[in-house]
Short mmCIF file of C-alpha atoms and ligand atoms in Angstrom, two decimals:
data_model
loop_
_atom_site.label_atom_id
_atom_site.label_comp_id
_atom_site.label_asym_id
_atom_site.label_seq_id
_atom_site.Cartn_x
_atom_site.Cartn_y
_atom_site.Cartn_z
CA UNK I 1 67.95 118.23 104.15
CA UNK I 2 70.02 120.63 102.00
CA UNK I 3 72.79 118.71 100.23
CA UNK I 4 75.96 119.95 98.54
CA UNK I 5 79.07 118.42 96.98
CA UNK I 6 81.40 120.34 99.29
CA UNK I 7 80.87 122.13 102.60
CA UNK I 8 83.46 124.65 103.75
CA UNK I 9 83.52 125.50 107.46
CA UNK I 10 84.72 129.07 108.04
CA UNK I 11 84.53 132.26 105.98
CA UNK I 12 87.98 133.76 106.52
CA UNK I 13 90.53 134.27 103.76
CA UNK I 14 91.14 130.52 103.35
CA UNK I 15 87.46 129.56 103.25
CA UNK I 16 86.39 132.39 100.92
CA UNK I 17 89.23 131.66 98.47
CA UNK I 18 88.19 128.02 98.27
CA UNK I 19 84.50 128.92 98.08
CA UNK I 20 84.97 131.18 95.08
CA UNK I 21 87.32 128.73 93.35
CA UNK I 22 84.92 125.79 93.73
CA UNK I 23 81.90 127.82 92.63
CA UNK I 24 83.79 129.03 89.54
CA UNK I 25 84.53 125.38 88.78
CA UNK I 26 80.86 124.46 88.74
CA UNK I 27 80.91 122.69 92.13
CA UNK I 28 77.79 122.69 94.31
CA UNK I 29 79.41 124.32 97.31
CA UNK I 30 78.26 125.97 100.55
CA UNK I 31 80.18 128.05 103.07
CA UNK I 32 79.12 127.74 106.71
CA UNK I 33 80.09 130.71 108.90
CA UNK I 34 79.24 131.08 112.58
CA UNK I 35 79.23 134.89 112.59
CA UNK I 36 76.69 137.35 111.13
CA UNK I 37 79.09 138.11 108.25
CA UNK I 38 82.17 136.55 106.71
CA UNK I 39 85.70 137.62 107.68
CA UNK I 40 84.85 138.40 111.30
CA UNK I 41 88.00 136.98 112.92
CA UNK I 42 91.72 136.67 112.06
CA UNK I 43 91.42 137.62 108.40
CA UNK I 44 90.09 141.09 109.23
CA UNK I 45 92.82 142.14 111.72
CA UNK I 46 96.28 141.63 110.27
CA UNK I 47 99.01 143.61 108.51
CA UNK I 48 97.56 143.12 105.03
CA UNK I 49 101.02 142.35 103.63
CA UNK I 50 101.30 140.02 100.67
CA UNK I 51 104.72 138.72 101.62
CA UNK I 52 107.30 137.99 98.93
CA UNK I 53 108.22 134.68 100.62
CA UNK I 54 111.84 135.05 101.84
CA UNK I 55 110.88 134.52 105.49
CA UNK I 56 109.50 130.94 105.81
CA UNK I 57 111.98 128.07 106.20
CA UNK I 58 112.69 126.40 102.83
CA UNK I 59 110.85 123.17 101.97
CA UNK I 60 107.88 123.97 104.20
CA UNK I 61 104.24 124.34 103.19
CA UNK I 62 104.50 127.94 104.40
CA UNK I 63 107.26 128.70 101.91
CA UNK I 64 105.58 126.85 99.03
CA UNK I 65 102.09 128.33 99.44
CA UNK I 66 103.42 131.82 100.29
CA UNK I 67 105.42 132.13 97.08
CA UNK I 68 102.71 130.56 94.92
CA UNK I 69 99.91 132.60 96.53
CA UNK I 70 101.75 135.91 96.25
CA UNK I 71 102.22 135.33 92.51
CA UNK I 72 98.44 134.98 92.16
CA UNK I 73 97.46 138.15 94.04
CA UNK I 74 97.81 140.92 91.41
CA UNK I 75 95.70 139.00 88.90
CA UNK I 76 93.16 137.92 91.50
CA UNK I 77 92.70 141.49 92.78
CA UNK I 78 92.25 142.73 89.22
CA UNK I 79 89.60 140.08 88.60
CA UNK I 80 87.74 140.98 91.80
CA UNK I 81 88.05 144.75 91.35
CA UNK I 82 89.90 145.33 94.65
CA UNK I 83 93.15 147.22 95.18
CA UNK I 84 96.56 145.56 95.22
CA UNK I 85 99.24 148.10 96.12
CA UNK I 86 102.37 146.89 94.38
CA UNK I 87 104.83 148.65 96.67
CA UNK I 88 107.36 145.93 97.53
CA UNK I 89 108.64 145.51 101.08
CA UNK I 90 111.84 146.32 102.98
CA UNK I 91 113.66 144.55 105.79
CA UNK I 92 116.12 147.05 107.21
CA UNK I 93 119.35 146.47 109.15
CA UNK I 94 122.26 148.22 110.80
CA UNK I 95 125.76 147.91 109.34
CA UNK I 96 126.74 145.06 111.69
CA UNK I 97 123.63 143.06 110.70
CA UNK I 98 124.26 142.94 106.94
CA UNK I 99 125.14 139.24 107.18
CA UNK I 100 121.66 138.49 108.54
CA UNK I 101 120.11 140.29 105.57
CA UNK I 102 122.24 138.15 103.27
CA UNK I 103 120.98 135.01 105.02
CA UNK I 104 117.44 136.22 104.39
CA UNK I 105 118.24 136.90 100.75
CA UNK I 106 119.65 133.37 100.40
CA UNK I 107 116.59 131.87 102.04
CA UNK I 108 114.46 133.83 99.58
CA UNK I 109 116.48 132.43 96.69
CA UNK I 110 115.99 128.88 98.03
CA UNK I 111 112.25 129.58 98.19
CA UNK I 112 112.45 130.80 94.55
CA UNK I 113 111.36 134.35 95.37
CA UNK I 114 112.04 136.59 92.34
CA UNK I 115 113.38 140.16 92.36
CA UNK I 116 115.15 140.33 95.74
CA UNK I 117 118.06 142.70 96.26
CA UNK I 118 120.05 144.25 99.09
CA UNK I 119 120.16 148.04 98.87
CA UNK I 120 122.65 150.42 100.47
CA UNK I 121 121.85 153.63 102.32
CA UNK I 122 121.65 155.91 99.26
CA UNK I 123 119.13 153.71 97.46
CA UNK I 124 117.14 153.20 100.65
CA UNK I 125 116.83 156.95 101.13
CA UNK I 126 115.27 157.25 97.67
CA UNK I 127 112.56 154.79 98.76
CA UNK I 128 111.98 155.88 102.36
CA UNK I 129 112.80 159.23 103.95
CA UNK I 130 112.01 158.28 107.55
CA UNK I 131 114.28 155.31 108.17
CA UNK I 132 116.15 155.33 111.52
CA UNK I 133 119.55 157.05 111.23
CA UNK I 134 121.55 153.89 111.96
CA UNK I 135 119.95 151.88 109.12
CA UNK I 136 122.57 151.12 106.46
CA UNK I 137 121.12 148.24 104.45
CA UNK I 138 117.73 146.91 103.36
CA UNK I 139 116.42 143.80 101.62
CA UNK I 140 113.98 145.04 98.99
CA UNK I 141 111.38 142.47 97.87
CA UNK I 142 109.70 143.78 94.75
CA UNK I 143 106.87 141.26 94.56
CA UNK I 144 105.43 142.09 98.01
CA UNK I 145 102.31 144.24 98.18
CA UNK I 146 99.48 145.48 100.35
CA UNK I 147 95.79 144.56 100.25
CA UNK I 148 92.72 145.19 102.35
CA UNK I 149 92.16 141.64 103.66
CA UNK I 150 88.49 142.10 104.53
CA UNK I 151 87.67 143.66 101.15
CA UNK I 152 89.22 140.62 99.46
CA UNK I 153 87.23 138.16 101.61
CA UNK I 154 83.99 140.00 100.82
CA UNK I 155 84.80 140.13 97.10
CA UNK I 156 85.63 136.40 96.99
CA UNK I 157 82.46 135.47 98.88
CA UNK I 158 80.37 137.64 96.54
CA UNK I 159 82.06 136.07 93.52
CA UNK I 160 81.28 132.61 94.91
CA UNK I 161 77.60 133.50 95.41
CA UNK I 162 77.36 135.04 91.93
CA UNK I 163 78.60 131.75 90.53
CA UNK I 164 76.13 129.54 92.35
CA UNK I 165 77.69 129.02 95.80
CA UNK I 166 75.58 129.38 98.96
CA UNK I 167 76.62 131.12 102.17
CA UNK I 168 74.98 130.20 105.49
CA UNK I 169 75.69 132.91 108.07
CA UNK I 170 75.07 132.44 111.80
CA UNK I 171 75.66 128.74 111.18
CA UNK I 172 78.00 127.54 113.91
CA UNK I 173 78.96 123.96 113.20
CA UNK I 174 78.42 122.13 116.49
CA UNK I 175 78.06 118.56 115.35
CA UNK I 176 79.54 116.53 112.49
CA UNK I 177 78.24 113.05 111.75
CA UNK I 178 78.99 110.61 108.98
CA UNK I 179 76.06 108.72 107.49
CA UNK I 180 76.22 105.14 106.27
CA UNK I 181 76.19 106.42 102.67
CA UNK I 182 79.53 108.17 103.42
CA UNK I 183 78.07 111.70 103.47
CA UNK I 184 78.82 114.14 106.27
CA UNK I 185 75.95 115.88 108.08
CA UNK I 186 76.87 119.19 109.74
CA UNK I 187 74.54 120.68 112.28
CA UNK I 188 74.27 123.93 114.22
CA UNK I 189 71.76 122.38 116.60
CA UNK I 190 68.76 123.58 114.59
CA UNK I 191 69.49 122.86 110.95
CA UNK I 192 71.39 120.07 109.19
CA UNK I 193 73.32 120.33 105.92
CA UNK I 194 74.97 117.41 104.14
CA UNK I 195 77.83 116.90 101.69
CA UNK I 196 80.22 114.25 100.47
CA UNK I 197 83.29 116.42 101.13
CA UNK I 198 84.05 118.77 104.04
CA UNK I 199 86.92 121.27 104.20
CA UNK I 200 87.71 122.71 107.61
CA UNK I 201 88.88 126.34 107.32
CA UNK I 202 87.76 127.41 110.80
CA UNK I 203 90.91 129.34 111.80
CA UNK I 204 91.15 129.60 115.60
CA UNK I 205 88.48 126.91 115.93
CA UNK I 206 89.91 124.52 113.34
CA UNK I 207 91.25 122.02 115.90
CA UNK I 208 87.77 121.82 117.44
CA UNK I 209 86.16 121.15 114.05
CA UNK I 210 88.69 118.37 113.41
CA UNK I 211 87.76 116.84 116.78
CA UNK I 212 84.04 117.06 115.96
CA UNK I 213 84.68 115.17 112.72
CA UNK I 214 86.84 112.52 114.40
CA UNK I 215 89.82 113.70 112.33
CA UNK I 216 93.45 114.26 113.42
CA UNK I 217 93.76 116.03 116.77
CA UNK I 218 95.83 119.22 116.99
CA UNK I 219 97.00 121.33 119.91
CA UNK I 220 96.85 125.05 119.15
CA UNK I 221 98.62 128.11 120.55
CA UNK I 222 97.45 131.69 120.21
CA UNK I 223 99.64 134.77 119.87
CA UNK I 224 98.14 138.24 120.03
CA UNK I 225 99.22 141.04 117.67
CA UNK I 226 98.30 144.59 118.71
CA UNK I 227 98.31 147.55 116.33
CA UNK I 228 98.29 151.35 116.29
CA UNK I 229 96.53 152.90 113.28
CA UNK I 230 97.44 156.48 112.34
CA UNK I 231 95.26 158.95 110.46
CA UNK I 232 95.61 159.42 106.69
CA UNK I 233 97.24 162.78 107.41
CA UNK I 234 100.41 160.72 108.08
CA UNK I 235 100.36 159.22 104.56
CA UNK I 236 103.90 159.07 103.22
CA UNK I 237 105.60 158.47 106.59
CA UNK I 238 106.56 155.16 104.95
CA UNK I 239 105.53 154.01 101.49
CA UNK I 240 105.61 150.25 101.98
CA UNK I 241 105.93 147.72 104.83
CA UNK I 242 109.26 148.34 106.59
CA UNK I 243 110.31 145.38 108.74
CA UNK I 244 113.12 144.98 111.23
CA UNK I 245 115.18 141.77 110.94
CA UNK I 246 112.98 138.80 111.85
CA UNK I 247 113.68 136.86 115.07
CA UNK I 248 112.58 133.49 116.47
CA UNK I 249 109.46 135.25 117.76
CA UNK I 250 108.35 136.48 114.33
CA UNK I 251 108.62 139.28 111.84
CA UNK I 252 108.79 142.04 114.47
CA UNK I 253 107.08 145.43 114.69
CA UNK I 254 106.72 147.02 111.27
CA UNK I 255 105.88 150.46 110.01
CA UNK I 256 103.34 149.81 107.31
CA UNK I 257 100.77 151.35 104.99
CA UNK I 258 97.14 150.43 104.26
CA UNK I 259 95.51 150.44 100.84
CA UNK I 260 93.55 153.51 101.98
CA UNK I 261 96.52 155.66 102.96
CA UNK I 262 96.76 155.16 106.74
CA UNK I 263 99.95 154.23 108.57
CA UNK I 264 99.76 150.96 110.52
CA UNK I 265 102.27 150.18 113.28
CA UNK I 266 102.61 146.75 114.90
CA UNK I 267 101.94 143.91 115.55
CA UNK I 268 103.13 142.76 118.96
CA UNK I 269 103.50 139.03 119.64
CA UNK I 270 102.26 138.03 123.08
CA UNK I 271 100.94 134.54 123.90
CA UNK I 272 97.22 134.83 124.65
CA UNK I 273 94.00 132.87 125.13
CA UNK I 274 91.63 131.95 122.29
CA UNK I 275 89.76 135.03 121.08
CA UNK I 276 91.62 137.60 123.24
CA UNK I 277 91.68 140.78 121.14
CA UNK I 278 92.21 143.21 124.02
CA UNK I 279 94.73 146.01 123.54
CA UNK I 280 97.11 146.56 126.44
CA UNK I 281 99.29 149.46 127.56
CA UNK I 282 102.21 147.02 127.55
CA UNK I 283 101.51 146.24 123.90
CA UNK I 284 101.15 149.86 122.84
CA UNK I 285 104.38 150.84 124.63
CA UNK I 286 106.17 147.94 122.95
CA UNK I 287 105.07 149.12 119.50
CA UNK I 288 106.12 152.70 120.27
CA UNK I 289 109.55 151.56 121.38
CA UNK I 290 110.33 148.75 118.92
CA UNK I 291 109.24 150.56 115.77
CA UNK I 292 112.11 152.99 116.37
CA UNK I 293 114.57 150.22 115.45
CA UNK I 294 113.52 150.75 111.81
CA UNK I 295 112.05 154.25 111.47
CA UNK I 296 112.13 157.72 112.99
CA UNK I 297 109.53 158.73 115.60
CA UNK I 298 106.01 158.42 114.08
CA UNK I 299 103.42 161.02 115.03
CA UNK I 300 101.50 158.96 117.60
CA UNK I 301 99.22 161.93 118.29
CA UNK I 302 97.53 161.05 114.99
CA UNK I 303 96.39 157.68 116.37
CA UNK I 304 92.79 156.94 115.38
CA UNK I 305 92.43 153.30 116.39
CA UNK I 306 94.03 150.55 118.46
CA UNK I 307 93.15 146.96 117.67
CA UNK I 308 94.45 143.40 117.86
CA UNK I 309 94.33 140.15 115.91
CA UNK I 310 95.18 136.65 117.10
CA UNK I 311 97.68 134.40 115.32
CA UNK I 312 96.91 130.72 115.41
CA UNK I 313 99.80 128.29 115.62
CA UNK I 314 100.02 124.54 115.63
CA UNK I 315 103.64 123.46 115.23
CA UNK I 316 106.16 125.28 113.07
CA UNK I 317 104.40 124.84 109.70
CA UNK I 318 100.88 125.08 108.25
CA UNK I 319 98.89 121.85 108.62
CA UNK I 320 97.06 121.60 105.32
CA UNK I 321 95.99 118.12 104.32
CA UNK I 322 93.37 115.50 103.65
CA UNK I 323 92.66 113.61 106.84
CA UNK I 324 94.16 110.14 107.11
CA UNK I 325 91.41 108.70 109.31
CA UNK I 326 88.27 110.45 108.09
CA UNK I 327 87.80 109.91 104.34
CA UNK I 328 86.80 113.01 102.32
CA UNK I 329 87.61 115.38 105.19
CA UNK I 330 90.28 118.07 104.69
CA UNK I 331 91.70 120.69 107.02
CA UNK I 332 93.72 123.92 107.24
CA UNK I 333 94.93 124.04 110.85
CA UNK I 334 97.43 126.52 112.33
CA UNK I 335 97.40 128.88 109.36
CA UNK I 336 99.32 131.79 110.88
CA UNK I 337 101.24 134.41 108.88
CA UNK I 338 101.75 134.31 105.88
CA UNK I 339 98.28 132.76 105.60
CA UNK I 340 96.78 135.77 103.87
CA UNK I 341 99.48 135.65 101.17
CA UNK I 342 99.24 131.87 100.86
CA UNK I 343 95.42 131.60 100.73
CA UNK I 344 94.84 131.49 96.93
CA UNK I 345 97.47 128.75 96.58
CA UNK I 346 96.01 126.81 99.54
CA UNK I 347 92.62 126.90 97.79
CA UNK I 348 94.18 125.52 94.59
CA UNK I 349 95.78 122.75 96.63
CA UNK I 350 92.44 121.76 98.17
CA UNK I 351 90.81 121.73 94.74
CA UNK I 352 93.56 119.42 93.54
CA UNK I 353 93.07 117.03 96.51
CA UNK I 354 89.27 117.05 96.10
CA UNK I 355 89.55 116.22 92.41
CA UNK I 356 91.98 113.41 93.16
CA UNK I 357 89.38 112.03 95.57
CA UNK I 358 86.58 112.09 92.99
CA UNK I 359 85.05 115.60 93.08
CA UNK I 360 83.60 116.41 89.68
CA UNK I 361 84.06 119.94 88.37
CA UNK I 362 82.45 121.45 85.29
CA UNK I 363 83.07 124.43 83.04
CA UNK I 364 80.61 127.26 83.65
CA UNK I 365 80.37 130.76 82.24
CA UNK I 366 81.98 132.59 85.14
CA UNK I 367 80.13 135.71 86.24
CA UNK I 368 82.33 138.69 87.01
CA UNK I 369 81.89 140.53 90.28
CA UNK I 370 80.95 144.18 89.96
CA UNK I 371 82.92 146.33 92.44
CA UNK I 372 80.97 148.90 94.47
CA UNK I 373 80.83 152.46 93.18
CA UNK I 374 83.52 154.62 94.78
CA UNK I 375 82.26 158.20 94.55
CA UNK I 376 85.60 159.49 95.84
CA UNK I 377 87.31 158.21 92.70
CA UNK I 378 84.80 159.87 90.32
CA UNK I 379 85.43 163.20 88.60
CA UNK I 380 83.04 166.03 89.54
CA UNK I 381 81.31 165.63 86.19
CA UNK I 382 80.86 161.88 86.64
CA UNK I 383 79.57 162.38 90.19
CA UNK I 384 77.08 165.06 89.07
CA UNK I 385 75.75 162.71 86.42
CA UNK I 386 75.41 159.89 88.94
CA UNK I 387 73.62 162.09 91.49
CA UNK I 388 71.17 163.28 88.84
CA UNK I 389 70.39 159.66 88.07
CA UNK I 390 70.20 158.64 91.74
CA UNK I 391 70.22 161.38 94.42
CA UNK I 392 71.31 158.85 97.08
CA UNK I 393 74.86 159.23 95.73
CA UNK I 394 74.73 162.88 96.77
CA UNK I 395 73.84 162.11 100.41
CA UNK I 396 77.13 161.81 102.29
CA UNK I 397 76.87 159.36 105.18
CA UNK I 398 80.54 158.98 106.21
CA UNK I 399 82.26 162.35 106.04
CA UNK I 400 85.74 161.07 106.88
CA UNK I 401 85.85 158.53 104.05
CA UNK I 402 83.35 160.36 101.82
CA UNK I 403 80.85 157.52 101.43
CA UNK I 404 77.35 158.17 100.16
CA UNK I 405 74.03 156.54 100.94
CA UNK I 406 73.97 155.24 97.36
CA UNK I 407 77.17 153.26 97.95
CA UNK I 408 75.86 151.89 101.25
CA UNK I 409 72.65 150.72 99.58
CA UNK I 410 74.81 148.85 97.05
CA UNK I 411 76.35 146.91 99.97
CA UNK I 412 72.86 146.09 101.27
CA UNK I 413 71.79 144.84 97.83
CA UNK I 414 75.02 142.96 97.03
CA UNK I 415 75.25 139.20 96.32
CA UNK I 416 76.16 138.76 100.03
CA UNK I 417 74.21 141.62 101.62
CA UNK I 418 75.65 143.41 104.66
CA UNK I 419 73.37 142.85 107.64
CA UNK I 420 75.11 144.86 110.35
CA UNK I 421 77.36 147.90 110.77
CA UNK I 422 80.69 146.05 110.74
CA UNK I 423 79.59 144.21 107.60
CA UNK I 424 79.01 147.57 105.87
CA UNK I 425 82.37 148.73 107.21
CA UNK I 426 84.16 145.73 105.67
CA UNK I 427 82.55 146.47 102.32
CA UNK I 428 82.89 150.26 102.15
CA UNK I 429 84.81 151.63 105.17
CA UNK I 430 82.29 153.91 106.95
CA UNK I 431 83.31 154.18 110.67
CA UNK I 432 86.95 153.56 109.72
CA UNK I 433 87.98 157.17 109.27
CA UNK I 434 89.21 159.89 111.58
CA UNK I 435 86.03 160.10 113.69
CA UNK I 436 85.71 156.30 113.91
CA UNK I 437 81.96 156.43 113.35
CA UNK I 438 80.95 159.24 115.74
CA UNK I 439 79.18 160.97 112.86
CA UNK I 440 77.99 158.14 110.63
CA UNK I 441 77.07 155.32 113.02
CA UNK I 442 73.60 156.73 113.86
CA UNK I 443 72.97 157.24 110.14
CA UNK I 444 74.01 153.65 109.44
CA UNK I 445 71.61 152.41 112.14
CA UNK I 446 68.80 154.30 110.45
CA UNK I 447 69.70 153.05 106.95
CA UNK I 448 69.86 149.44 108.18
CA UNK I 449 66.58 149.65 110.09
CA UNK I 450 64.80 151.27 107.12
CA UNK I 451 66.23 148.75 104.66
CA UNK I 452 65.46 145.62 106.71
CA UNK I 453 62.24 147.12 108.15
CA UNK I 454 63.36 146.40 111.73
CA UNK I 455 63.42 148.57 114.81
CA UNK I 456 66.56 150.68 115.32
CA UNK I 457 67.02 148.80 118.60
CA UNK I 458 67.46 145.59 116.60
CA UNK I 459 70.33 146.87 114.43
CA UNK I 460 73.64 145.38 115.55
CA UNK I 461 77.32 146.17 115.31
CA UNK I 462 78.27 142.61 114.38
CA UNK I 463 75.45 140.21 115.14
CA UNK I 464 73.07 139.33 117.95
CA UNK I 465 74.17 140.65 121.34
CA UNK I 466 75.88 143.75 119.89
CA UNK I 467 72.78 145.97 119.56
CA UNK I 468 73.64 149.67 119.55
CA UNK I 469 70.48 151.58 120.38
CA UNK I 470 68.91 150.64 123.73
CA UNK I 471 65.76 152.73 123.55
CA UNK I 472 63.83 155.31 121.62
CA UNK I 473 63.69 158.64 123.47
CA UNK I 474 62.87 161.26 120.85
CA UNK I 475 61.02 159.39 118.15
CA UNK I 476 64.07 157.65 116.73
CA UNK I 477 67.06 158.70 114.62
CA UNK I 478 66.30 161.56 112.24
C1 LIG Z 501 98.43 140.07 113.92
C2 LIG Z 501 98.44 139.29 112.63
C3 LIG Z 501 99.11 139.78 111.52
C4 LIG Z 501 99.13 139.05 110.34
N1 LIG Z 501 99.69 139.59 109.22
C5 LIG Z 501 99.69 138.91 108.05
C6 LIG Z 501 100.22 139.49 106.88
O1 LIG Z 501 100.60 140.65 106.86
N2 LIG Z 501 100.28 138.73 105.76
C7 LIG Z 501 99.86 137.42 105.74
O2 LIG Z 501 100.00 136.79 104.72
N3 LIG Z 501 99.26 136.88 106.82
C8 LIG Z 501 99.16 137.59 107.97
N4 LIG Z 501 98.58 137.06 109.08
C9 LIG Z 501 97.99 135.71 108.99
C10 LIG Z 501 96.61 135.73 108.39
O3 LIG Z 501 95.84 136.79 108.88
C11 LIG Z 501 95.94 134.39 108.71
O4 LIG Z 501 96.78 133.35 108.32
C12 LIG Z 501 94.61 134.23 108.00
O5 LIG Z 501 93.79 135.35 108.19
C13 LIG Z 501 93.89 132.99 108.50
O6 LIG Z 501 92.67 132.90 107.84
P1 LIG Z 501 91.64 131.75 108.16
O7 LIG Z 501 90.65 131.77 107.06
O8 LIG Z 501 92.38 130.49 108.43
O9 LIG Z 501 91.01 132.13 109.58
P2 LIG Z 501 89.86 133.16 110.00
O10 LIG Z 501 89.98 134.44 109.32
O11 LIG Z 501 89.86 133.18 111.50
O12 LIG Z 501 88.54 132.46 109.50
C14 LIG Z 501 87.97 131.36 110.14
C15 LIG Z 501 86.47 131.51 110.11
O13 LIG Z 501 85.88 130.33 110.62
C16 LIG Z 501 84.72 130.69 111.34
N5 LIG Z 501 84.37 129.60 112.25
C17 LIG Z 501 85.07 129.18 113.32
N6 LIG Z 501 84.43 128.17 113.93
C18 LIG Z 501 83.31 127.93 113.21
C19 LIG Z 501 82.24 126.99 113.35
N7 LIG Z 501 82.17 126.12 114.36
N8 LIG Z 501 81.24 127.02 112.44
C20 LIG Z 501 81.25 127.91 111.42
N9 LIG Z 501 82.25 128.82 111.26
C21 LIG Z 501 83.27 128.83 112.14
C22 LIG Z 501 85.14 131.95 112.05
O14 LIG Z 501 84.04 132.73 112.50
C23 LIG Z 501 85.97 132.66 110.99
O15 LIG Z 501 85.21 133.56 110.21
C24 LIG Z 501 98.52 137.78 110.27
C25 LIG Z 501 97.81 137.30 111.39
C26 LIG Z 501 97.74 138.06 112.54
C27 LIG Z 501 96.92 137.59 113.68
#
């Protein structure tokens, strides 16, 4: 049986942060993920905001890990070679709501958030030209930023693998047993893997994993967040996340940016069932109406994608702890927003607990992750040189995002190789542009089938059951 020091269940932003951290500390660690790639659930569909930390109630784990995690992001992104857009964030308010902004500012100060200030109309107009006419004040949080959450998860997982960690994809943990020697054995029904320590980072399924391990039982609620994504042509409509005043229900509908220059509007907050990522007319209409509380009318005709993510809640705070009943078992349950911002600090906390409980770490020479080539960022001269060396960089596969076959082959040869179309998308963005894959998806099917020497009919969107091509009518994709 394969044996490790630590097993992490779940490859979202919490699991991949911990995976990379443990691997870089010389720990024999494995990440078990039920999907065909990491970052397939909540961590891929969110607002991508690294929150400054003024929103969570003081003296909560949310507040603590949010502020600590946000501080770590710029450095972490630099290390991984992924973008961190240091744009700050705004919460905007009408004249009569200034007091509420001041309350938020005070909460931020209690949470020790640096660089917060309330701006008046003139200063706001210098930052954003499309605020709603009745907006008079805004809380500017300088330390907030924007990331691409799936690119970060991929980069962290790759960094973990480069430094000795192992990732088991398509490994759905279905059974957890404790042996007499104190080790846990985790099984997917076919294969068993053992370790002394287990950390449950299974997101929406975290309560179930706790139950399987005989650890503390949690009741979970799910809240759906729908989004409208606008084409890059709308770049500049806002230049940072612009929030309305938060309410009991959450942070409200924001007008936001992505690291790649799109405008992102949403999310809604409707109670839902586990795994419900459907987009509804009710949700879309709510976004269209509520966003107008903060900004002028966006150009909804430039919509390129509707999607939804599911928040996971269990009580009013994160539940991040070592289990009291089950020795050497740890869990992150109910990690809703700001979980993305908090993730690096949550990983540090788990490392601290594990060390307290006897996990041995060792100094290793940490290998640096090499980011993928981005031909769009190269000068013409640099691109010419690259194409001469390897003509695959001259074959454009995704026209909208300008991604070449050479870049895609890098994702297939990476430390955690992409095995399906969504996995390539999370690494490089083909199918995420204006045409949403109409042009490049057939080419991606062909590249994947050639690379893995499988039939085109066996290539999937995101794992078994999501095959794209049903039959071969004209001798395959040319
Ligand atoms: C609409 C929305 C907007 C948000 N916006 C923000 C934001 O702007 N900023 C912010 O800081 N936070 C935000 N969040 C919160 C943030 O996205 C989450 O806190 C974070 O992604 C949770 O990550 P996770 O790793 O816990 O869960 P996940 O990403 O869901 O990862 C859990 C993983 O566990 C795997 N898994 C589950 N069961 C098993 C099993 N049995 N065996 C093996 N693997 C298993 C899953 O497949 C999954 O990959 C938002 C959330 C939502 C829904």
